[in-house]
C-alpha cells in the first residue's frame, strides 16, 4: 500500500462488534475473562489496549518497522529505549539534541553508571575516529535546534562495526519525509506530541524497531515500567496520523517560504534550514529524506532582539513544542534547551538570539506578514545577513 493509504488504514479495522469505522477509545482498566487463563487476548489495560495497539500497528507500518510501542510521552519512549543499555556501557549522542533528552541522559541515567559522550555527528568518519567503543548511538537529524544533518546510513555502518545500535529520533521529519529503519537504523523514536499527532492536543511517544527481539523487550518494558499511552491519547494520535500525508507537504511548502523570507531579511543574521543549497548537510539530507520539513532556526544576534520578536508576533504563537498545525515559535536557550548549561549552549552555538520556528499549515502570506511586522519591532546591533 502507498504511504497515504497506510496513514489512513494501517492497523485499523472497522470495530467487529459495531462496524464503527473509527477505532473506538477502549476506556477500560480490565477485561472480563471466561475462566482461568481463558480470555480474548486482553487481561489488563496497562498490558494490552486495543486503541493503543491500533496506533502501534499504524506507526510501525509508517516507519517500516516490525512493531512499535507507544508510551506516555516522547521522553517515556526514550527511557524505554535506553533500557537496551546496561550499567557500564557507553552511549554516544549527536551533540545538539532536544534539551530534555540531554537532561535525561546526563542528569538521570548517568547516575546508573551509563556513560554518555556528546559528539558532532554531522561527519560520520570524524565521529568514527573520535567515538571509541559504544553500545548505542543516539542521533537526531536534523538536530535540534541547529538543524545539522547526520548521515543515517553512514552512522548505521559506524554503529554496526561496533555491534552497537543506532537510534534515530525522527520527530522533526516524521516518516512522511524520512524512514531511518530503511537506512540501517535499529530503532526510531518519536515524540508523537509533534507531527504524528499534529494537532497540539496530546503528549505521547513511540519507539519503532526492526528486530523482533527488540520489539519483545520494548513491549516487556512498556508493561513492566508502565509508562503507557492512554486510550484517549492513542485515539487522538490515530486521528492525527490519518492526515499526516496531507499535512506534511503543506508544512514543507510553508517552511520553504518562511526560510527564504527570513534569509532575505536584513535583521536576520543567519538562518538554519537544510533546504538551502549551501547548508553543509544539504546533499546528505536530500539523499536520505524527501523533504526539508518545517523546522527553521534563525539568529537575531542577542536576547533583546529575540524577545522583541517573540513579543511582537501575533499569528505565530510563542510556545514550547513543534509539529502542530499552527505555527509555534520559541526561544531554545530559555525553553527547549534550558537543560544545557550556558557554557554548553555557547560551545554548540545555541545563542541567546536564536529563535526556532515550527511552521504550521496557515496561509503562507499571513505568516510572512506576521513575521515581517514583528521584525519591524526588532532593533539589532549589526545587520550582517546570513
Ligand atoms: C526532537 C524531540 N524529541 C523528543 C522530545 C520529547 O518529547 P515529549 O515532550 O513528548 O516527551 C521532544 C520534545 O520537544 C523533541 O523535540
Short mmCIF file of C-alpha atoms and ligand atoms in Angstrom, two decimals:
data_model
loop_
_atom_site.label_atom_id
_atom_site.label_comp_id
_atom_site.label_asym_id
_atom_site.label_seq_id
_atom_site.Cartn_x
_atom_site.Cartn_y
_atom_site.Cartn_z
CA UNK A 1 0.00 0.00 0.00
CA UNK A 2 1.10 3.58 -0.51
CA UNK A 3 2.09 5.79 2.40
CA UNK A 4 -1.13 7.83 2.46
CA UNK A 5 -3.21 4.63 2.39
CA UNK A 6 -1.21 3.24 5.31
CA UNK A 7 -1.73 6.51 7.21
CA UNK A 8 -5.48 6.08 6.90
CA UNK A 9 -5.84 2.29 7.18
CA UNK A 10 -2.81 0.50 8.66
CA UNK A 11 -3.64 -1.18 11.96
CA UNK A 12 -7.28 -0.18 11.76
CA UNK A 13 -10.17 -2.49 11.03
CA UNK A 14 -13.81 -1.49 11.43
CA UNK A 15 -14.82 -2.36 15.01
CA UNK A 16 -16.03 -6.01 14.86
CA UNK A 17 -18.87 -5.51 17.37
CA UNK A 18 -20.47 -2.42 15.76
CA UNK A 19 -18.81 -1.76 12.41
CA UNK A 20 -17.60 1.66 13.61
CA UNK A 21 -15.13 2.83 11.01
CA UNK A 22 -13.04 4.67 13.61
CA UNK A 23 -11.20 2.56 16.19
CA UNK A 24 -13.09 3.15 19.46
CA UNK A 25 -11.48 4.53 22.61
CA UNK A 26 -11.33 1.43 24.79
CA UNK A 27 -11.53 3.28 28.07
CA UNK A 28 -11.34 0.30 30.41
CA UNK A 29 -8.89 -0.80 33.07
CA UNK A 30 -9.56 -4.52 32.73
CA UNK A 31 -11.33 -7.17 30.65
CA UNK A 32 -13.75 -9.83 31.82
CA UNK A 33 -12.38 -13.36 31.50
CA UNK A 34 -14.40 -16.54 30.95
CA UNK A 35 -12.31 -18.78 33.19
CA UNK A 36 -8.76 -19.19 34.45
CA UNK A 37 -6.48 -18.30 31.55
CA UNK A 38 -9.46 -18.07 29.18
CA UNK A 39 -9.78 -14.59 27.66
CA UNK A 40 -9.81 -12.75 24.35
CA UNK A 41 -6.12 -11.77 24.47
CA UNK A 42 -6.78 -8.83 26.77
CA UNK A 43 -6.21 -9.11 30.52
CA UNK A 44 -5.31 -5.72 31.99
CA UNK A 45 -5.13 -2.33 30.27
CA UNK A 46 -1.53 -1.46 31.17
CA UNK A 47 -0.54 -4.64 29.34
CA UNK A 48 -2.93 -4.53 26.36
CA UNK A 49 -5.31 -1.93 24.98
CA UNK A 50 -6.90 -2.19 21.52
CA UNK A 51 -6.82 1.56 20.81
CA UNK A 52 -3.12 1.76 21.68
CA UNK A 53 -2.41 -1.41 19.70
CA UNK A 54 -4.11 0.02 16.60
CA UNK A 55 -1.90 3.11 16.84
CA UNK A 56 1.22 1.00 17.35
CA UNK A 57 0.47 -1.07 14.24
CA UNK A 58 -0.27 2.11 12.32
CA UNK A 59 3.05 3.79 13.21
CA UNK A 60 5.02 0.55 12.70
CA UNK A 61 3.68 0.46 9.13
CA UNK A 62 4.51 4.13 8.51
CA UNK A 63 8.12 3.70 9.69
CA UNK A 64 8.52 0.27 8.05
CA UNK A 65 9.27 -1.48 11.36
CA UNK A 66 8.29 -4.93 12.62
CA UNK A 67 6.48 -3.37 15.54
CA UNK A 68 6.05 -0.21 17.61
CA UNK A 69 5.25 0.56 21.23
CA UNK A 70 3.62 3.75 22.47
CA UNK A 71 4.48 5.47 25.72
CA UNK A 72 3.15 8.33 27.81
CA UNK A 73 5.49 10.90 26.23
CA UNK A 74 8.44 11.14 23.88
CA UNK A 75 10.67 11.09 26.95
CA UNK A 76 8.99 7.91 28.22
CA UNK A 77 9.71 6.30 24.83
CA UNK A 78 13.34 7.46 25.14
CA UNK A 79 13.50 5.99 28.63
CA UNK A 80 12.17 2.63 27.40
CA UNK A 81 14.70 2.51 24.54
CA UNK A 82 17.58 3.30 26.89
CA UNK A 83 16.77 0.13 28.85
CA UNK A 84 18.50 -1.61 25.92
CA UNK A 85 21.71 -0.28 27.55
CA UNK A 86 23.22 -1.67 30.75
CA UNK A 87 25.33 -0.21 33.55
CA UNK A 88 28.95 0.18 32.45
CA UNK A 89 28.06 0.65 28.79
CA UNK A 90 28.71 3.76 26.76
CA UNK A 91 26.26 5.80 24.68
CA UNK A 92 27.32 8.29 22.01
CA UNK A 93 24.86 11.12 21.30
CA UNK A 94 24.74 13.69 18.49
CA UNK A 95 25.71 16.93 20.13
CA UNK A 96 22.65 19.17 19.85
CA UNK A 97 19.70 17.02 20.73
CA UNK A 98 16.43 18.05 22.36
CA UNK A 99 17.31 19.54 25.77
CA UNK A 100 15.09 17.06 27.61
CA UNK A 101 16.98 14.15 26.06
CA UNK A 102 20.30 15.71 27.13
CA UNK A 103 18.88 16.30 30.63
CA UNK A 104 17.59 12.73 30.99
CA UNK A 105 20.88 11.22 29.81
CA UNK A 106 23.24 13.44 31.82
CA UNK A 107 21.23 14.08 35.00
CA UNK A 108 19.30 10.82 35.41
CA UNK A 109 20.82 7.86 33.55
CA UNK A 110 24.42 8.90 34.25
CA UNK A 111 23.61 8.16 37.94
CA UNK A 112 23.17 4.50 37.00
CA UNK A 113 26.66 4.07 35.58
CA UNK A 114 25.87 4.60 31.90
CA UNK A 115 28.44 6.86 30.26
CA UNK A 116 27.35 9.47 27.70
CA UNK A 117 29.59 11.20 25.15
CA UNK A 118 28.13 14.07 23.10
CA UNK A 119 29.85 14.38 19.73
CA UNK A 120 29.28 16.25 16.50
CA UNK A 121 27.67 13.54 14.34
CA UNK A 122 27.45 15.62 11.17
CA UNK A 123 30.67 13.97 9.90
CA UNK A 124 30.35 10.19 10.29
CA UNK A 125 34.03 9.37 9.72
CA UNK A 126 35.10 12.06 12.18
CA UNK A 127 32.71 10.59 14.75
CA UNK A 128 34.02 7.10 13.94
CA UNK A 129 37.55 8.27 14.77
CA UNK A 130 36.58 10.06 17.99
CA UNK A 131 33.84 7.90 19.46
CA UNK A 132 35.78 4.92 20.82
CA UNK A 133 33.69 1.92 21.81
CA UNK A 134 29.98 2.28 22.50
CA UNK A 135 26.87 0.14 22.58
CA UNK A 136 24.30 2.69 21.40
CA UNK A 137 24.46 5.72 19.12
CA UNK A 138 21.59 8.21 19.52
CA UNK A 139 21.07 10.85 16.86
CA UNK A 140 18.61 13.45 15.72
CA UNK A 141 18.73 14.60 12.11
CA UNK A 142 18.12 17.45 11.56
CA UNK A 143 19.46 18.25 15.03
CA UNK A 144 17.51 20.37 17.47
CA UNK A 145 17.75 23.38 17.21
CA UNK A 146 20.70 23.96 14.85
CA UNK A 147 19.42 21.78 12.01
CA UNK A 148 22.72 19.97 11.44
CA UNK A 149 22.39 16.87 9.28
CA UNK A 150 23.72 13.44 10.24
CA UNK A 151 24.22 10.76 7.59
CA UNK A 152 21.98 7.94 8.85
CA UNK A 153 23.35 5.19 6.57
CA UNK A 154 26.99 6.08 7.31
CA UNK A 155 26.32 6.23 11.07
CA UNK A 156 24.46 2.90 10.92
CA UNK A 157 27.66 1.44 9.49
CA UNK A 158 29.76 3.08 12.24
CA UNK A 159 27.43 1.52 14.84
CA UNK A 160 27.30 -1.87 13.09
CA UNK A 161 31.10 -2.20 13.14
CA UNK A 162 30.89 -1.98 16.97
CA UNK A 163 27.84 -4.26 17.17
CA UNK A 164 26.10 -1.21 18.57
CA UNK A 165 22.56 0.04 17.97
CA UNK A 166 21.67 3.17 16.04
CA UNK A 167 18.64 5.02 17.38
CA UNK A 168 17.19 7.93 15.41
CA UNK A 169 14.83 10.46 16.95
CA UNK A 170 12.75 11.12 13.82
CA UNK A 171 10.40 13.64 15.44
CA UNK A 172 11.40 16.59 13.19
CA UNK A 173 10.91 14.76 9.89
CA UNK A 174 8.13 12.25 10.56
CA UNK A 175 8.08 9.07 8.44
CA UNK A 176 6.49 11.08 5.63
CA UNK A 177 9.90 12.60 4.84
CA UNK A 178 12.42 10.21 6.39
CA UNK A 179 12.39 6.49 7.26
CA UNK A 180 15.57 5.73 9.21
CA UNK A 181 14.94 1.97 9.55
CA UNK A 182 15.24 1.65 5.77
CA UNK A 183 18.65 3.36 6.01
CA UNK A 184 20.02 0.93 8.59
CA UNK A 185 18.84 2.38 11.92
CA UNK A 186 17.73 -0.16 14.55
CA UNK A 187 15.22 1.96 16.44
CA UNK A 188 13.19 5.06 15.60
CA UNK A 189 11.80 7.25 18.36
CA UNK A 190 9.16 9.95 18.07
CA UNK A 191 7.57 12.42 20.33
CA UNK A 192 4.06 11.75 18.91
CA UNK A 193 3.19 15.07 20.57
CA UNK A 194 4.57 16.67 17.40
CA UNK A 195 3.88 15.95 13.71
CA UNK A 196 2.39 12.46 14.17
CA UNK A 197 -0.46 13.83 16.25
CA UNK A 198 -0.20 17.20 14.60
CA UNK A 199 -2.94 19.00 16.50
CA UNK A 200 -1.18 20.12 19.70
CA UNK A 201 -3.67 18.29 21.91
CA UNK A 202 -1.80 15.21 23.14
CA UNK A 203 1.55 14.28 24.68
CA UNK A 204 2.94 10.88 23.72
CA UNK A 205 5.85 8.90 22.36
CA UNK A 206 6.63 5.81 20.32
CA UNK A 207 9.58 3.51 19.66
CA UNK A 208 9.64 1.55 16.38
CA UNK A 209 12.02 -1.36 15.81
CA UNK A 210 13.08 -3.72 13.04
CA UNK A 211 14.37 -6.59 15.19
CA UNK A 212 11.67 -8.82 16.76
CA UNK A 213 13.89 -9.32 19.84
CA UNK A 214 13.89 -5.56 20.45
CA UNK A 215 10.12 -5.50 19.92
CA UNK A 216 9.69 -8.17 22.56
CA UNK A 217 11.86 -6.26 25.03
CA UNK A 218 10.16 -2.90 24.46
CA UNK A 219 6.75 -4.48 24.95
CA UNK A 220 8.04 -6.09 28.14
CA UNK A 221 9.33 -2.72 29.40
CA UNK A 222 6.09 -0.99 28.41
CA UNK A 223 4.18 -3.33 30.70
CA UNK A 224 6.83 -3.66 33.39
CA UNK A 225 7.55 0.06 33.79
CA UNK A 226 4.01 1.10 32.90
CA UNK A 227 4.54 4.46 31.14
CA UNK A 228 1.77 3.66 28.64
CA UNK A 229 -0.02 5.98 26.24
CA UNK A 230 -3.63 6.40 27.39
CA UNK A 231 -6.52 5.15 25.22
CA UNK A 232 -7.72 8.70 24.55
CA UNK A 233 -4.25 9.93 23.57
CA UNK A 234 -3.82 6.85 21.37
CA UNK A 235 -7.10 7.71 19.65
CA UNK A 236 -6.05 11.34 19.18
CA UNK A 237 -2.73 10.34 17.60
CA UNK A 238 -4.52 7.83 15.32
CA UNK A 239 -6.78 10.66 14.23
CA UNK A 240 -3.59 12.70 13.61
CA UNK A 241 -1.67 10.11 11.57
CA UNK A 242 -4.65 9.77 9.20
CA UNK A 243 -3.85 13.21 7.78
CA UNK A 244 -0.04 13.08 8.02
CA UNK A 245 0.38 12.73 4.25
CA UNK A 246 -1.84 15.77 3.72
CA UNK A 247 -0.29 17.97 6.37
CA UNK A 248 3.43 17.41 5.73
CA UNK A 249 3.60 18.81 2.17
CA UNK A 250 1.83 21.95 3.40
CA UNK A 251 4.24 22.28 6.36
CA UNK A 252 7.10 21.84 3.91
CA UNK A 253 5.85 24.42 1.42
CA UNK A 254 5.20 26.99 4.14
CA UNK A 255 8.59 26.16 5.71
CA UNK A 256 10.31 26.86 2.42
CA UNK A 257 8.55 30.23 2.08
CA UNK A 258 9.43 31.26 5.64
CA UNK A 259 13.08 30.11 5.36
CA UNK A 260 13.65 32.15 2.20
CA UNK A 261 11.82 35.15 3.64
CA UNK A 262 13.96 35.11 6.80
CA UNK A 263 17.15 34.66 4.83
CA UNK A 264 16.36 37.70 2.75
CA UNK A 265 15.54 39.89 5.75
CA UNK A 266 18.22 42.40 6.77
CA UNK A 267 17.61 41.94 10.51
CA UNK A 268 18.17 38.20 10.45
CA UNK A 269 21.82 37.21 10.79
CA UNK A 270 21.73 33.52 9.98
CA UNK A 271 19.03 31.03 9.06
CA UNK A 272 19.47 27.29 9.78
CA UNK A 273 17.41 25.23 7.31
CA UNK A 274 18.72 22.20 5.40
CA UNK A 275 16.82 23.20 2.26
CA UNK A 276 19.38 25.89 1.38
CA UNK A 277 21.79 24.58 -1.27
CA UNK A 278 24.73 25.95 0.75
CA UNK A 279 23.68 24.23 4.00
CA UNK A 280 26.60 21.86 4.79
CA UNK A 281 24.23 18.89 5.13
CA UNK A 282 22.03 19.72 2.12
CA UNK A 283 23.20 16.89 -0.15
CA UNK A 284 23.17 14.23 2.59
CA UNK A 285 19.70 15.32 3.65
CA UNK A 286 18.44 15.18 0.06
CA UNK A 287 19.77 11.63 -0.21
CA UNK A 288 18.07 10.36 2.94
CA UNK A 289 14.85 12.37 3.12
CA UNK A 290 12.21 13.50 0.66
CA UNK A 291 11.62 16.95 2.15
CA UNK A 292 13.17 19.58 4.38
CA UNK A 293 10.36 19.84 6.92
CA UNK A 294 9.05 22.85 8.73
CA UNK A 295 11.63 23.47 11.45
CA UNK A 296 13.84 26.51 11.00
CA UNK A 297 16.05 28.35 13.46
CA UNK A 298 17.42 31.82 12.96
CA UNK A 299 19.72 34.19 14.78
CA UNK A 300 18.74 37.73 15.68
CA UNK A 301 22.03 38.44 17.47
CA UNK A 302 21.01 38.86 21.10
CA UNK A 303 18.34 38.05 23.64
CA UNK A 304 16.77 41.53 23.50
CA UNK A 305 16.15 41.22 19.77
CA UNK A 306 14.75 37.69 20.15
CA UNK A 307 12.49 38.85 22.99
CA UNK A 308 11.13 41.75 20.94
CA UNK A 309 10.30 39.47 18.02
CA UNK A 310 8.67 36.86 20.25
CA UNK A 311 6.52 39.52 21.96
CA UNK A 312 5.56 41.14 18.66
CA UNK A 313 4.32 38.09 16.72
CA UNK A 314 0.54 37.73 16.65
CA UNK A 315 -0.26 34.77 14.38
CA UNK A 316 2.83 32.73 15.34
CA UNK A 317 2.35 31.58 18.93
CA UNK A 318 5.20 31.66 21.43
CA UNK A 319 5.18 28.18 22.88
CA UNK A 320 7.28 25.17 23.68
CA UNK A 321 6.51 22.46 21.14
CA UNK A 322 6.53 21.88 17.41
CA UNK A 323 4.79 19.95 14.67
CA UNK A 324 1.29 21.27 15.30
CA UNK A 325 -0.98 22.53 12.56
CA UNK A 326 -0.49 26.03 13.97
CA UNK A 327 2.84 27.87 13.78
CA UNK A 328 4.80 27.81 17.03
CA UNK A 329 7.82 29.96 17.73
CA UNK A 330 10.23 29.50 20.63
CA UNK A 331 13.48 30.57 22.27
CA UNK A 332 15.71 27.46 22.60
CA UNK A 333 18.16 28.96 25.13
CA UNK A 334 15.46 29.52 27.76
CA UNK A 335 12.90 26.93 26.69
CA UNK A 336 13.73 23.62 24.96
CA UNK A 337 17.47 23.82 25.70
CA UNK A 338 17.40 25.36 29.20
CA UNK A 339 18.70 21.99 30.49
CA UNK A 340 22.09 22.70 28.87
CA UNK A 341 24.48 24.95 30.81
CA UNK A 342 25.31 28.37 29.35
CA UNK A 343 28.80 27.01 28.56
CA UNK A 344 27.36 24.01 26.71
CA UNK A 345 24.99 26.23 24.73
CA UNK A 346 27.80 28.64 23.85
CA UNK A 347 30.02 25.77 22.68
CA UNK A 348 27.23 24.44 20.45
CA UNK A 349 26.24 27.84 19.07
CA UNK A 350 22.79 27.96 20.70
CA UNK A 351 22.99 31.69 21.35
CA UNK A 352 20.53 33.91 23.22
CA UNK A 353 19.50 35.47 19.91
CA UNK A 354 18.47 32.13 18.38
CA UNK A 355 14.77 31.67 17.63
CA UNK A 356 13.19 28.40 16.44
CA UNK A 357 10.03 28.28 14.38
CA UNK A 358 7.84 25.29 13.62
CA UNK A 359 5.94 26.44 10.56
CA UNK A 360 2.30 25.40 10.53
CA UNK A 361 -0.32 25.00 7.83
CA UNK A 362 -1.77 28.52 7.78
CA UNK A 363 -1.69 30.66 4.62
CA UNK A 364 1.98 31.41 3.95
CA UNK A 365 1.21 35.07 3.15
CA UNK A 366 -0.26 35.56 6.62
CA UNK A 367 2.80 34.01 8.26
CA UNK A 368 5.19 36.19 6.26
CA UNK A 369 3.15 39.29 7.08
CA UNK A 370 3.19 38.43 10.79
CA UNK A 371 6.96 37.75 10.86
CA UNK A 372 7.66 40.85 8.75
CA UNK A 373 5.66 43.07 11.09
CA UNK A 374 7.25 41.52 14.18
CA UNK A 375 10.74 42.01 12.73
CA UNK A 376 9.96 45.74 12.46
CA UNK A 377 9.98 45.75 16.29
CA UNK A 378 13.47 44.27 16.38
CA UNK A 379 16.48 46.51 16.74
CA UNK A 380 19.71 44.71 16.02
CA UNK A 381 23.26 45.82 16.67
CA UNK A 382 24.77 44.56 13.45
CA UNK A 383 22.79 43.79 10.33
CA UNK A 384 25.00 41.23 8.63
CA UNK A 385 22.68 38.96 6.72
CA UNK A 386 23.10 35.15 6.65
C1 LIG B 1 13.12 16.07 18.98
C2 LIG B 1 12.38 15.77 20.25
N1 LIG B 1 12.49 14.54 20.79
C3 LIG B 1 11.83 14.20 21.93
C4 LIG B 1 11.05 15.12 22.60
C5 LIG B 1 10.36 14.72 23.88
O1 LIG B 1 9.01 14.50 23.65
P1 LIG B 1 7.85 14.73 24.73
O2 LIG B 1 7.78 16.19 25.01
O3 LIG B 1 6.64 14.18 24.05
O4 LIG B 1 8.23 13.96 25.95
C6 LIG B 1 10.90 16.40 22.08
C7 LIG B 1 10.06 17.40 22.78
O5 LIG B 1 10.02 18.56 22.48
C8 LIG B 1 11.59 16.74 20.88
O6 LIG B 1 11.50 17.97 20.35
#
